[in-house]
XYZ file of C-alpha atoms in Angstrom:
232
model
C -126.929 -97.850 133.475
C -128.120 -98.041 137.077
C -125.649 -96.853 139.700
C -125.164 -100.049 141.418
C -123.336 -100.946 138.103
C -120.435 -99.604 138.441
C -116.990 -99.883 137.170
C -114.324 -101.196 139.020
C -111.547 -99.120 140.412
C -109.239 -102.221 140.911
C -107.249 -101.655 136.982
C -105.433 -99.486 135.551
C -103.576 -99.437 131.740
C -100.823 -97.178 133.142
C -98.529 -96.883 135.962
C -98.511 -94.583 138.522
C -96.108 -92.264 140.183
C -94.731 -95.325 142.399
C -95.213 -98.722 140.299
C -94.110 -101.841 142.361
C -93.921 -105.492 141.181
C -95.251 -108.234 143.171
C -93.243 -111.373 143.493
C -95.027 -114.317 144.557
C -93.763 -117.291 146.798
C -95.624 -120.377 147.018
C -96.078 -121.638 151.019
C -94.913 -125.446 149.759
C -91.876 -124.211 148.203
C -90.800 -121.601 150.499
C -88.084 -123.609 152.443
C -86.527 -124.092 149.095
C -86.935 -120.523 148.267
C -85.844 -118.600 151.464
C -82.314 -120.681 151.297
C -81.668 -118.906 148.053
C -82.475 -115.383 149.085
C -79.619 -112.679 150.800
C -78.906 -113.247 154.826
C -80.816 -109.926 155.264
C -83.698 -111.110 153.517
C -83.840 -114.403 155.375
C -83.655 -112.764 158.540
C -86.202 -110.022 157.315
C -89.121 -113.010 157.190
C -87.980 -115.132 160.434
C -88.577 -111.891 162.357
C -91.896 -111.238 160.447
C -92.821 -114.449 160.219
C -92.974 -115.087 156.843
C -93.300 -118.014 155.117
C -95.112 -117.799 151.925
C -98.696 -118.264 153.662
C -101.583 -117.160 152.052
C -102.177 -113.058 152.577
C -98.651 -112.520 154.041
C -96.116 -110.302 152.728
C -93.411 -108.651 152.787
C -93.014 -104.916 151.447
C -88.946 -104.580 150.404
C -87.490 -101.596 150.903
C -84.296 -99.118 148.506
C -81.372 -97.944 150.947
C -83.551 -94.555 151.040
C -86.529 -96.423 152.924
C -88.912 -95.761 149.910
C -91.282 -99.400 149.047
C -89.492 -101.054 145.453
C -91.072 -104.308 145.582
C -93.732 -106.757 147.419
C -93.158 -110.182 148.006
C -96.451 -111.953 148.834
C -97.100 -115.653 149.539
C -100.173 -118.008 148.046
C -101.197 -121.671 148.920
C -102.570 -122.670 145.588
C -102.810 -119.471 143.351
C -106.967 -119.597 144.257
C -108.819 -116.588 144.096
C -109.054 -116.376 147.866
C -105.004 -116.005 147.674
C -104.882 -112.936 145.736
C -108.266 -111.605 147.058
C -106.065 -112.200 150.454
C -103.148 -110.381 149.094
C -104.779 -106.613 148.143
C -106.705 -106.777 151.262
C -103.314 -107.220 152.798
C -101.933 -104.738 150.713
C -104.620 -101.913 151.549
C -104.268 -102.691 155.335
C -100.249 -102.205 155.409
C -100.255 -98.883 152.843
C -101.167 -95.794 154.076
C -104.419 -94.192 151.836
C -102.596 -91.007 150.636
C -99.664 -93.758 148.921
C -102.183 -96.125 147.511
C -103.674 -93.114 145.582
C -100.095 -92.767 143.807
C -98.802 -96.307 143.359
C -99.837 -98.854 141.373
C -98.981 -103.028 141.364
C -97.823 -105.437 138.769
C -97.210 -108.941 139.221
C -94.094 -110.583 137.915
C -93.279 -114.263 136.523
C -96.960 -115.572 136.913
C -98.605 -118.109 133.845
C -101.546 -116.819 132.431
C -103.943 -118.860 134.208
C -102.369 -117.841 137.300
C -102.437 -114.343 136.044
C -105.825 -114.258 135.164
C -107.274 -115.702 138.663
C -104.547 -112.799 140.281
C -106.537 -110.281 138.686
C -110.122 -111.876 139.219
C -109.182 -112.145 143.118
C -107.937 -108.485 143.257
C -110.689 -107.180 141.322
C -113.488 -108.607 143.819
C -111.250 -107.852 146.585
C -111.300 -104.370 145.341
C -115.568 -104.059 145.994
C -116.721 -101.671 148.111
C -120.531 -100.465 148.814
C -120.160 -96.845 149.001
C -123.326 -95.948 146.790
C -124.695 -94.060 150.283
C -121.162 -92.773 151.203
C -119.854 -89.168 150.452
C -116.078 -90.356 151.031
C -114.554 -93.583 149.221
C -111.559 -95.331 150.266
C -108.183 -95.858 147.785
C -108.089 -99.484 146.542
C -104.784 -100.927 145.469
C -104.818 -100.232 141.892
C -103.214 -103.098 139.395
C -101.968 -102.509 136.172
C -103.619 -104.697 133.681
C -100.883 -107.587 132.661
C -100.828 -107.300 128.128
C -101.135 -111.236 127.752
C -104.360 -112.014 129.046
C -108.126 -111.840 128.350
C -108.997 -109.132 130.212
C -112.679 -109.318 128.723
C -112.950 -112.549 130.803
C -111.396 -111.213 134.055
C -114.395 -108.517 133.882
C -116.982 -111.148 133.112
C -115.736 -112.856 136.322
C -115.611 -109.500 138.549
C -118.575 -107.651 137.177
C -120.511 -110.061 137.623
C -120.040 -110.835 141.396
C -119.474 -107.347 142.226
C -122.337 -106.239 140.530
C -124.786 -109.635 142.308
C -123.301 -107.716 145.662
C -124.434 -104.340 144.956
C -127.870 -105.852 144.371
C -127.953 -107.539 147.596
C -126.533 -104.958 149.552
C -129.001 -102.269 148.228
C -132.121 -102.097 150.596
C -135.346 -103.120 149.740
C -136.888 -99.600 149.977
C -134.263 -98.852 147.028
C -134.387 -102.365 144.850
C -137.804 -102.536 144.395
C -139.641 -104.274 141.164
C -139.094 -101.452 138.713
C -134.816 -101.332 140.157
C -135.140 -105.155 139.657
C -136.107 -105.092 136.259
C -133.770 -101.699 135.198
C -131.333 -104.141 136.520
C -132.130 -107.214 134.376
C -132.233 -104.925 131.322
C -128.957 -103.107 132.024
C -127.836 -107.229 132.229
C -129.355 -108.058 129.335
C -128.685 -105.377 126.580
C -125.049 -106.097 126.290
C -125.443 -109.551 126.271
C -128.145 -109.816 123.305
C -130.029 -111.242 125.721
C -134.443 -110.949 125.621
C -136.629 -109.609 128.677
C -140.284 -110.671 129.256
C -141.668 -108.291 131.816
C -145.955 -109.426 132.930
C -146.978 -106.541 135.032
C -150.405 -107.108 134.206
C -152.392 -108.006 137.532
C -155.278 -110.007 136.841
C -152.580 -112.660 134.372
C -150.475 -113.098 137.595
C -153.156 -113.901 139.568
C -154.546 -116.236 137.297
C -151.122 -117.676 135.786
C -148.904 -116.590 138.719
C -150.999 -116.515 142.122
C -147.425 -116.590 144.479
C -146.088 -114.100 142.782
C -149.164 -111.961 143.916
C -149.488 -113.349 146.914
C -146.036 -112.458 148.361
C -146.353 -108.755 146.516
C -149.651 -107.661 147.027
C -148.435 -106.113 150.383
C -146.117 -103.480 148.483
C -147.505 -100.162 146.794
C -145.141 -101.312 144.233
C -146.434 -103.590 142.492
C -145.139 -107.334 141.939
C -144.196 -108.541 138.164
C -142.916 -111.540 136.596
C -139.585 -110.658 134.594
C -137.857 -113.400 132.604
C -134.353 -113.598 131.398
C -133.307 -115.605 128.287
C -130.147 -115.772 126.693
C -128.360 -117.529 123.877
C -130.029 -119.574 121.633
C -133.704 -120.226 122.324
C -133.457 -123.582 119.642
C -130.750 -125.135 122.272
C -132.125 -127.398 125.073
């Protein structure tokens, strides 16, 4: 499989060293909320500024200073909130402690669950393919009650458009294209038509010559089907 398929680092099946649960608190019911919570915790967000905004949180803390739990706010439980939330995360936790810990969110549906993990598993991309050094990303642990083969469909398939785009064009040329498509494909039962021949794009295809013809490389049709061919 090319290298710009990659998997992602964003999962894990078993906790780390430090494992802390995430708590989320809705922005539209966070006046409701903070009245329940300690007088140490309310005063904790006024002087932070907390108030259940998308991307804020709030990293609580034992009596021996060491992290025990995150409390993190959403608007809507969108993908954008939790993609928010593990950028936040890997901005306020130093690299060497991300390595060790690992996150697990607590007392979220499965929908909600589900979009959690898609948002923290694109939020988790990085486009190190020319880099010596990667970064730690917060790592989550997978939650047991959801489809996890449908989170991936939703990540690697964004993450793996990105890698295409951000690869230059003197390194995604017409044969990386269509090692691409085929990596795509073979999973997926899907078919590949590749026409490299010259003279039938110029007769059938003339753009497709036309826009290529300035490359050494040399421009190809390459055709994608999947599913059932009978269905219209």
């Amino acid at each position: 499989m090319p290298a710009y398929f990659k998997k992602s680092s964003a999962f894990l099946t078993k906790k780390r060293k430090t494992h802390l649960p995430i708590n989320v608190v809705e922005d539209n019911k966070f006046k409701s909320w903070i009245k329940k919570q300690p007088k140490d915790l309310q005063n904790k967000a006024e002087n932070l500024g907390f108030t259940g905004k998308s991307g804020q949180l709030i990293i609580i803390r034992s009596d021996n200073g060491l992290p025990k739990k995150v409390l993190a706010g959403v608007s809507d439980h969108s993908y954008q909130d939790y993609s928010k939330l593990c950028d936040t995360i890997e901005k306020k936790f130093p690299q060497d402690i991300l390595k060790s810990t690992s996150f697990e969110f607590s007392k979220l549906s499965v929908r909600n669950l589900e979009k959690a993990c898609i948002g923290w598993g694109w939020a988790c991309y990085r486009f190190d393919a020319y880099k010596s050094e990667t970064k730690n990303t917060p790592a989550l642990l997978w939650p047991s009650n959801i489809n996890k083969k449908s989170v991936m469909s939703h990540v690697d398939a964004v993450n793996g458009l990105r890698d295409l785009v951000n690869t230059p064009a003197n390194d995604m040329g017409p044969n990386e294209i269509e090692a691409a498509i085929k990596a795509i494909a073979k999973p997926h039962e899907a078919s590949v038509k590749v026409i490299k021949d010259q003279k039938q794009l110029e007769k059938d295809y003339p753009l497709i010559i036309t826009v290529g013809k300035a490359s050494p490389r040399k421009p190809r049709l390459q055709d994608l089907k999947s599913g059932n061919t009978k269905h219209t």
